[in-house]
Each structure stands twice: as C-alpha cells, then as structure tokens.
Coordinates of C-alpha atoms in Angstrom, one line a residue:
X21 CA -146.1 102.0 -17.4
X22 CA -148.2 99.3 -15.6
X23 CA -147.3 98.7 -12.2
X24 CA -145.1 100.4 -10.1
X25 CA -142.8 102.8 -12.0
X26 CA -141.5 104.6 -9.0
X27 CA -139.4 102.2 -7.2
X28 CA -136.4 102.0 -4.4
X29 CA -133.3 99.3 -6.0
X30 CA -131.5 97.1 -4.0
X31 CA -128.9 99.8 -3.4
X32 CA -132.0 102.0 -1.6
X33 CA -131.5 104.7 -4.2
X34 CA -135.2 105.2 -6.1
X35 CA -135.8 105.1 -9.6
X36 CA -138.5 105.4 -12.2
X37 CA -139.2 104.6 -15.7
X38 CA -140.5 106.2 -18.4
X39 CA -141.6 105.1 -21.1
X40 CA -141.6 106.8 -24.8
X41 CA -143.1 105.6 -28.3
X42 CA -140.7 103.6 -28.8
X43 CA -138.3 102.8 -25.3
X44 CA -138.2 102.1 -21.6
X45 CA -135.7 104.8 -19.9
X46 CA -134.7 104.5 -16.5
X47 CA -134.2 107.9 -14.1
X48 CA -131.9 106.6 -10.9
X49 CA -130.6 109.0 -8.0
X50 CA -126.9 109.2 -8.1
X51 CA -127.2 109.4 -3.7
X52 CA -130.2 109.8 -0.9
X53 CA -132.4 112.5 -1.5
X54 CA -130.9 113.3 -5.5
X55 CA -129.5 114.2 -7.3
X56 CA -130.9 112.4 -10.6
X57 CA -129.0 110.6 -13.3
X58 CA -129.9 111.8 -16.7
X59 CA -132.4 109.0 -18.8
X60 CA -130.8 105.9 -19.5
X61 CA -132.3 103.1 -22.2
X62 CA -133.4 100.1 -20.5
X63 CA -132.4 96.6 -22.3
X64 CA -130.4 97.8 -25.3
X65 CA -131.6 99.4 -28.7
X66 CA -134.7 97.4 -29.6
X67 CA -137.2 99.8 -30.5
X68 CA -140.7 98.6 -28.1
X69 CA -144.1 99.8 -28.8
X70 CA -146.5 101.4 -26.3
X71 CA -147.6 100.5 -23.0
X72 CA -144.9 98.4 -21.4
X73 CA -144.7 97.1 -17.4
X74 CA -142.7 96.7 -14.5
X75 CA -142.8 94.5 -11.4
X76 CA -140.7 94.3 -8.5
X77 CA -139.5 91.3 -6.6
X78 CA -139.0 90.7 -2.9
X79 CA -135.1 90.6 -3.8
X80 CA -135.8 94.6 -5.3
X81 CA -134.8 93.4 -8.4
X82 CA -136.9 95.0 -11.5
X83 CA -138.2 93.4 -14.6
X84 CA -139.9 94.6 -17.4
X85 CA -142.2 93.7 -20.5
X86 CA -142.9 95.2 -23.4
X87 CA -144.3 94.4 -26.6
X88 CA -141.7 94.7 -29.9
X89 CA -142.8 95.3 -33.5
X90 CA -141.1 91.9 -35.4
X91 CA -142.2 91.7 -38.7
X92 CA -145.6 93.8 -40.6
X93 CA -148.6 93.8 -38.4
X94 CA -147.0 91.2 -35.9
X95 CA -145.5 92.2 -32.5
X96 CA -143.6 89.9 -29.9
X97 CA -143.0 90.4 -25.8
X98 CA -139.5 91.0 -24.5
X99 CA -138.1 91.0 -21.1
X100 CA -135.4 92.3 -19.0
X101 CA -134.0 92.6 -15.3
X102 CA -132.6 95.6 -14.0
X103 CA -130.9 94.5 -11.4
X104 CA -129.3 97.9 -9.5
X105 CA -130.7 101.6 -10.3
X106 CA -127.4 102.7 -11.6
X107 CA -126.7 99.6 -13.7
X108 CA -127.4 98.5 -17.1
X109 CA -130.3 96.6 -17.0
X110 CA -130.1 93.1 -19.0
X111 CA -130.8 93.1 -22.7
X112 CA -134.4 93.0 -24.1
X113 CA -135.0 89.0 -24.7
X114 CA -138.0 87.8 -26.8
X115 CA -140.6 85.6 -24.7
X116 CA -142.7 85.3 -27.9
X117 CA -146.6 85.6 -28.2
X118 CA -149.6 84.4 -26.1
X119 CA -150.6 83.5 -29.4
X120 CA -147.9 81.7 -31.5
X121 CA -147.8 84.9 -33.4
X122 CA -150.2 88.0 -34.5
X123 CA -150.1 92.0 -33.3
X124 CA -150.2 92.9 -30.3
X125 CA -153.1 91.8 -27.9
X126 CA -153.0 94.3 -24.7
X127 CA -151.0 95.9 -22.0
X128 CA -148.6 93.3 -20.2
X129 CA -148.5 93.1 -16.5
X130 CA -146.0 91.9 -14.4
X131 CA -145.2 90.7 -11.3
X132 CA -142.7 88.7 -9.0
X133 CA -142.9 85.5 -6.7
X134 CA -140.9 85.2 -3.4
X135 CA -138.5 82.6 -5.9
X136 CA -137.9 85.7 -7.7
X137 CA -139.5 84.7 -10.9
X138 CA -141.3 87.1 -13.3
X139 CA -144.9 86.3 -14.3
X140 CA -146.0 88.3 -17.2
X141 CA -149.4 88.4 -18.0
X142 CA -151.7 89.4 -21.2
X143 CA -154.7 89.4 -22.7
X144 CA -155.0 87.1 -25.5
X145 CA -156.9 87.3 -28.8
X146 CA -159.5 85.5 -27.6
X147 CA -160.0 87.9 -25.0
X148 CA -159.3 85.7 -21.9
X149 CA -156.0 86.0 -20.6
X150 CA -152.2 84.0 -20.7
X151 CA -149.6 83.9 -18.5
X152 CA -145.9 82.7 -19.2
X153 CA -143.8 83.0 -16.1
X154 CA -140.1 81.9 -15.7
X155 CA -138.5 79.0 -14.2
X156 CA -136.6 78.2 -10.8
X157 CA -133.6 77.0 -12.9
X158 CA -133.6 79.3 -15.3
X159 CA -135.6 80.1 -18.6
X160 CA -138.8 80.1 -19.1
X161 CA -142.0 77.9 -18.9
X162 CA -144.4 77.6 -21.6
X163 CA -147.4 80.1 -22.3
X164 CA -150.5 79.3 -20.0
X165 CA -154.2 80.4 -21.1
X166 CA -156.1 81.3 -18.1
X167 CA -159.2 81.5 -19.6
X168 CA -161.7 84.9 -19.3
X169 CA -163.7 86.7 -21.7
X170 CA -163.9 90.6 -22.4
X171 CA -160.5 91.0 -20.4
X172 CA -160.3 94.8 -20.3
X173 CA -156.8 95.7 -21.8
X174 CA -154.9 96.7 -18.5
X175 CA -154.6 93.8 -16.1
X176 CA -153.1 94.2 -12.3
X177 CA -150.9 91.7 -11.1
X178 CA -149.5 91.5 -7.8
X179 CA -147.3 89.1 -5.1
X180 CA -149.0 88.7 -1.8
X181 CA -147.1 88.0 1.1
X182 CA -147.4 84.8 0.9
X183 CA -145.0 84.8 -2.0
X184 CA -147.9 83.6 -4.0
X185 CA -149.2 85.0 -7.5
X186 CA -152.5 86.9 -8.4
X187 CA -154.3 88.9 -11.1
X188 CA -157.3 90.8 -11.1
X189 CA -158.7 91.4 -14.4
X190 CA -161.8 93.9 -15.0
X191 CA -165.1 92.4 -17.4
X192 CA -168.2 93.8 -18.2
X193 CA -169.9 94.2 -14.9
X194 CA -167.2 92.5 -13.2
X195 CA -164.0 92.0 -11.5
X196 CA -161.8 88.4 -12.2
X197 CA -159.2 86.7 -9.7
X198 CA -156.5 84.1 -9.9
X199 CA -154.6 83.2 -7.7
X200 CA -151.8 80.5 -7.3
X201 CA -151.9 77.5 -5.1
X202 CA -149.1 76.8 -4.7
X203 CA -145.3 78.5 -5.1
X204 CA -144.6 77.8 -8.8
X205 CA -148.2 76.6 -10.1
X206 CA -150.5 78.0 -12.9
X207 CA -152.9 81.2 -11.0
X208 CA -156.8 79.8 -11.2
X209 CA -159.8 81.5 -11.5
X210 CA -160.9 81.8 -7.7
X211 CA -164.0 84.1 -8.0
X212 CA -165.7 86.2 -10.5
X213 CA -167.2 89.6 -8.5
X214 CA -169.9 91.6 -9.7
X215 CA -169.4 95.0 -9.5
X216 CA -169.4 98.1 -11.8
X217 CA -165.9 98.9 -12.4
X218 CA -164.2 101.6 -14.8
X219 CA -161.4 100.2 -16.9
X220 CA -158.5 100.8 -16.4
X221 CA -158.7 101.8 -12.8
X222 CA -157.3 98.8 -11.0
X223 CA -154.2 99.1 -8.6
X224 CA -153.5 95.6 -6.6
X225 CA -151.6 95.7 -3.3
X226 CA -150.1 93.3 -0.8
X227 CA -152.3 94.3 2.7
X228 CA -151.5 91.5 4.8
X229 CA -150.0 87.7 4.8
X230 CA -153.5 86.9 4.1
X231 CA -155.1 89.0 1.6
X232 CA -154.6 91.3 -1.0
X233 CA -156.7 94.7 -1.6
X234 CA -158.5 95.4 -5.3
X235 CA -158.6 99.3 -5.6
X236 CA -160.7 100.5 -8.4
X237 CA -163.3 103.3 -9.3
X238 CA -167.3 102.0 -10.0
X239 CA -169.6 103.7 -12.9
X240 CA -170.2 106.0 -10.3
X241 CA -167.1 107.4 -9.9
X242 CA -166.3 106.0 -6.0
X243 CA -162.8 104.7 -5.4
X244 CA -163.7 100.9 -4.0
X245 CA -161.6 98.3 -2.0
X246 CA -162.2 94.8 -2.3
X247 CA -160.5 91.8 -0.9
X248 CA -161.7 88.1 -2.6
X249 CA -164.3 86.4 -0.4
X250 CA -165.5 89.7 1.1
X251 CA -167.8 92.2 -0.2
X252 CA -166.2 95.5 -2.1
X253 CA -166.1 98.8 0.2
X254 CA -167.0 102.2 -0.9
X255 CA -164.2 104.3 0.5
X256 CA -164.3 107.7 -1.2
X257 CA -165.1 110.1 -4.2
X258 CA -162.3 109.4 -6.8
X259 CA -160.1 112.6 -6.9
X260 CA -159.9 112.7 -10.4
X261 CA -160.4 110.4 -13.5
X262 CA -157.2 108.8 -13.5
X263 CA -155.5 105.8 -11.9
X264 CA -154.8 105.4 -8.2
X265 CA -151.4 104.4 -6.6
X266 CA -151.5 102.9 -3.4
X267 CA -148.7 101.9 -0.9
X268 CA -148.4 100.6 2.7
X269 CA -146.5 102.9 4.7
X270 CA -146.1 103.4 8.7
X271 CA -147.8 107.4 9.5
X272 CA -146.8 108.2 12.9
X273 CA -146.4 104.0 13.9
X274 CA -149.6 103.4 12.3
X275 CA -149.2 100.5 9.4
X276 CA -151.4 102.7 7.3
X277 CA -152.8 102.2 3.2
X278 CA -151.9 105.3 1.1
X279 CA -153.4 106.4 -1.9
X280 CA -152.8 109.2 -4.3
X281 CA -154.3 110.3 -7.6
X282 CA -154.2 113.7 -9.8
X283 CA -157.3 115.2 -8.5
X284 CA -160.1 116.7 -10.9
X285 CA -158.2 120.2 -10.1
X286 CA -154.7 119.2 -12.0
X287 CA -153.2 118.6 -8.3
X288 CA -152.2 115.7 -6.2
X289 CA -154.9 114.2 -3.9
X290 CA -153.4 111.7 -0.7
X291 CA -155.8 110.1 1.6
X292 CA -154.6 107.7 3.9
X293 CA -156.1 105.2 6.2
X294 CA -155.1 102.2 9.1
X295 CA -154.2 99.1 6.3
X296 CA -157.8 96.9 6.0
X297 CA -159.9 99.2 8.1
X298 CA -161.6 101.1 5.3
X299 CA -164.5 101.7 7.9
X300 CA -162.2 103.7 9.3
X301 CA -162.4 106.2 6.5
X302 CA -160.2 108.3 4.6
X303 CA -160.1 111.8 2.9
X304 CA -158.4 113.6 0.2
X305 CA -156.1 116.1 0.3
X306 CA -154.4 118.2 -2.1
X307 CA -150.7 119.1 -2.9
X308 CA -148.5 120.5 -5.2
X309 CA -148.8 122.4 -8.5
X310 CA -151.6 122.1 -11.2
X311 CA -150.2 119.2 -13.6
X312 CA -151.1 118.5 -16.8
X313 CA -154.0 116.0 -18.1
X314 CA -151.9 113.6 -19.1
X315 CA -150.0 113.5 -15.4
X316 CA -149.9 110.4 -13.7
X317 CA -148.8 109.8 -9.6
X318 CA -146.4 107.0 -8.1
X319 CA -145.7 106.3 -4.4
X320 CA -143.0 104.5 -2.4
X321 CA -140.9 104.3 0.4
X322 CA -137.3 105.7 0.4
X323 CA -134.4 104.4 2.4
X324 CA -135.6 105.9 5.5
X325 CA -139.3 104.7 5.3
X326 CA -139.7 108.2 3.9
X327 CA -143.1 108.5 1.7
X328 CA -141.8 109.6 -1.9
X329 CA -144.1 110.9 -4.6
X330 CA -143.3 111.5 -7.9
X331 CA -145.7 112.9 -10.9
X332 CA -144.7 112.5 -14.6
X333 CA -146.4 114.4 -17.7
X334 CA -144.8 112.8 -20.7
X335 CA -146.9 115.8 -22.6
X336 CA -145.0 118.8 -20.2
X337 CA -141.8 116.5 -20.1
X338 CA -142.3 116.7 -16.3
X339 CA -140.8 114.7 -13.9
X340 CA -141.8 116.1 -10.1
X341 CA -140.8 114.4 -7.1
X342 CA -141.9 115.0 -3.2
X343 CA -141.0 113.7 0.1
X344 CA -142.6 113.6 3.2
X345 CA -141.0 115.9 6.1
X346 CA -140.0 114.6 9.4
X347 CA -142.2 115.4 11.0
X348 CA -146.4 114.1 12.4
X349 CA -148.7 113.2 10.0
X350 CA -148.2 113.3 6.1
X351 CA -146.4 116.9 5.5
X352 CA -144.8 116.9 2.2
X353 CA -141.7 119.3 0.9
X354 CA -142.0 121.3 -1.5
X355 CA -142.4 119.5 -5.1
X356 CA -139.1 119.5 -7.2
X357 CA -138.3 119.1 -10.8
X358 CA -135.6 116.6 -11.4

C-alpha cells in the first residue's frame, strides 16, 4: 500500500489493509487491544491490479485507489470510502484515467483535505504528474496535469494542518513540491530541491500548522528530513533498505517524530526525536523478531495515544502487531501474530 495502511477508524478500533494481486482486504479489531476480524474485501468484487493507496481524512474516514484492468492492455483508477473499520467499505467506483485511456501509469497516492475530499494523485504518461480530486458537493472534478518530468513511480501525498494539500514527488537528483493555495484549488509547483534521493523512499508528514517534513534516504544511504524553504537534514544511517514510517506521537509529554523501518538485520528499528528538532538527534533501536525481506512497518496511535506497530510479510503471510507498555520511554510488548 501507499500511505498509511495501519490506521485507527472513527470507532478508535485500528485497522490495516492488505493488499493481494488482485484486491484490497481490510483486517479491523473486533474491541481495544484485539481481537482481529478475519480479512474482509474492500469495495466489492472488482478484481484491482498492484500497488493501490490509502489516505485518511481529519473525519477518520478512509479512501482508497487502485488501478482496475478494463479492457486488453488498458487499466482505469477506482475509489472507495471505508467509512468505519467493521463496515463495508463503499463499492469500487471508476474515476477514469489521467490520460483519457492507456495502461496503467504508476502507483496512486492519496490523501484528504480538512473538507474531507480525496485527492488522488498519479504519474502520467508523460511522466509529470495529474491530480483529480473530489468535490465539496459531491462527485468529482476533472483530471488536473501538474506538470513534472521523470516523476519516480511512488509519489507521497499528505494534508497539513492547515487543511491544505501537498505532494512531494522524487526526479533525477531532486525532490518536487506542490502545494495548494487555497482550500479546494489545484496544488502548484512551489520548489524543486536538489538533493540525491533513492526512489521510493519518501514518507510525508504533518509536523506543525506550518510545515510539513519530507523523510527520505540520499544515494548514500542517510535517512534525510526536509521541510520546503529550508535546507534538508541528515538525521541518521537508514536501518535498512526499505521505506520509513513516521508518526507524531507524545513520549513521556514530549510531542515527539517517530520513525520505524525493518533494519538491515530482518528486525524493527524505532528512533524517535522532539517534532522539528532534528538537531536534536535520534537513534535506532531494534525490536522484535527477524522478518522476512519483503516485511514492511506501519505506526499509529491507538485509542489511548498508545504507539501501535504492526509488520506485514505478504511472502510469510505475516501480520505482527506491537504496542507500547505503560510505562517511560518507548517499551514495546511483546510482538503478536494476529
């Protein structure tokens, strides 16, 4: 999935998503603390290909897109809104092609505005990037090209405080940002940053009513945070090869940025450090059992402001799940199965 796939509904029960070759299931906790539903479709029978996304609006609800075969060598996106964990979500519906028609383009990313409208964003064939977001009284506006060139696949989309809209979009030897205006206007191009960056590495995340932080790994390997109109930061060694989640959490009444990754030794690395202070510095450490290479790592924040991790192996059909312990720092429970 990109974006968040571990989640807390409206309810304050947590869910994830999973996604197979050819579906979106949905895994919802049937009270605090589990136990788990069994996997439920998400929006119907329509049979998706790869790579779909999820964002999540101030109002908790979920939506998704996904890309669905139509006809030979063509592909369409489809959305839906899951409105409450243990729910049927709403049916897949088609919101059509960045480009009138063709195959699919790239990974979709999506992402919600204090209205509660879905923005789904694409790469196009063109290689820049279109947006088609929803309206405030209902449907759906038309397909916007934002421009860009060499758009990496896997865009990260995010909803500051503000309410407003951005993207971030890796190129070759740089990072791209839009950003909205306004509440309901087209995201432009604000700044182009040069920097190494690895793609597929980006993770976006609301860090104050002003800004929000860029996490992604250089050539080099080091995990960077960069907020537009600032300079990136060098904050530490990636753990591992893979993506980076990232929450905003309060450690011991600290509003504090965490970060977690499957570390180079099959575990789970956390570092964790006082939100926009990178200077502060941060360090990894390691939990859990070795995972498989294919594992990837969510965070959120349960009912309770609890800290929740959860690892997924689609390979090892593994779905692990932590919580932090009452207790001083950022102690963890044992890792379950559920």
């Amino acid at each position: 999935m990109n974006g968040d796939w571990l989640i807390r509904g409206r309810d304050g029960r947590l869910s994830v998503y999973l996604p197979t070759d050819d579906a979106v299931l949905c895994r919802a906790e049937l009270g605090p603390g589990g136990p788990w539903e069994p996997p439920r479709k998400v929006g119907g029978e329509q049979k998706l290909r790869p790579g779909p996304a999820v964002g999540q609006g101030a109002d908790a609800y979920a939506h998704l897109a996904a890309w669905r075969p139509t006809k030979a060598g063509e592909a369409g996106l489809v959305h839906s809104t899951h409105f409450r964990p243990r729910l049927a979500a709403l049916d897949w519906i088609s919101i059509g092609h960045p480009d009138s028609a063709g195959d699919r383009t790239g990974t979709p990313a999506v992402t919600v505005d204090a209205q509660g409208r879905a923005h789904v964003f694409v790469r196009n064939k063109a290689g820049g990037v279109s947006m088609r977001g929803q309206k405030e009284v209902g449907g759906w506006g038309p397909w916007r090209d934002l421009k860009g060139r060499e758009v990496d696949d896997r865009l990260a989309a995010v909803t500051g405080e503000s309410g407003l809209v951005e993207l971030y979009a890796a190129v070759p030897g740089a990072v791209l940002h839009w950003r909205q205006e306004k509440p309901g206007s087209v995201p432009v191009l604000e700044e182009a940053m040069e920097t190494p960056v690895r793609p597929g590495t980006l993770h976006a995340l609301a860090t104050s009513a002003e800004h929000t932080t860029l996490f992604y790994a250089d050539d080099s390997g080091d995990l960077c945070a960069w907020r537009p109109g600032t300079k990136p930061v060098t904050l530490l060694a990636s753990a591992g090869p893979g993506p980076v989640s990232a929450i905003r959490c309060e450690l011991d009444g600290h509003d504090c940025t965490l970060l977690a990754q499957r570390s180079a030794s099959g575990r789970v690395a956390f570092a964790a450090y006082p939100t926009e202070q990178e200077s502060a510095g941060a360090w990894w450490t390691e939990s859990g059992p070795q995972l498989a290479a294919d594992a990837v790592v969510a965070l959120a924040v349960d009912e309770d402001e609890r800290v929740v991790a959860a690892t997924l192996s689609r390979a090892a059909g593994k779905l692990l799940v932590t919580r932090r312990k009452d207790e001083p720092g950022l102690a963890l429970e044992a890792w379950r199965e559920v």
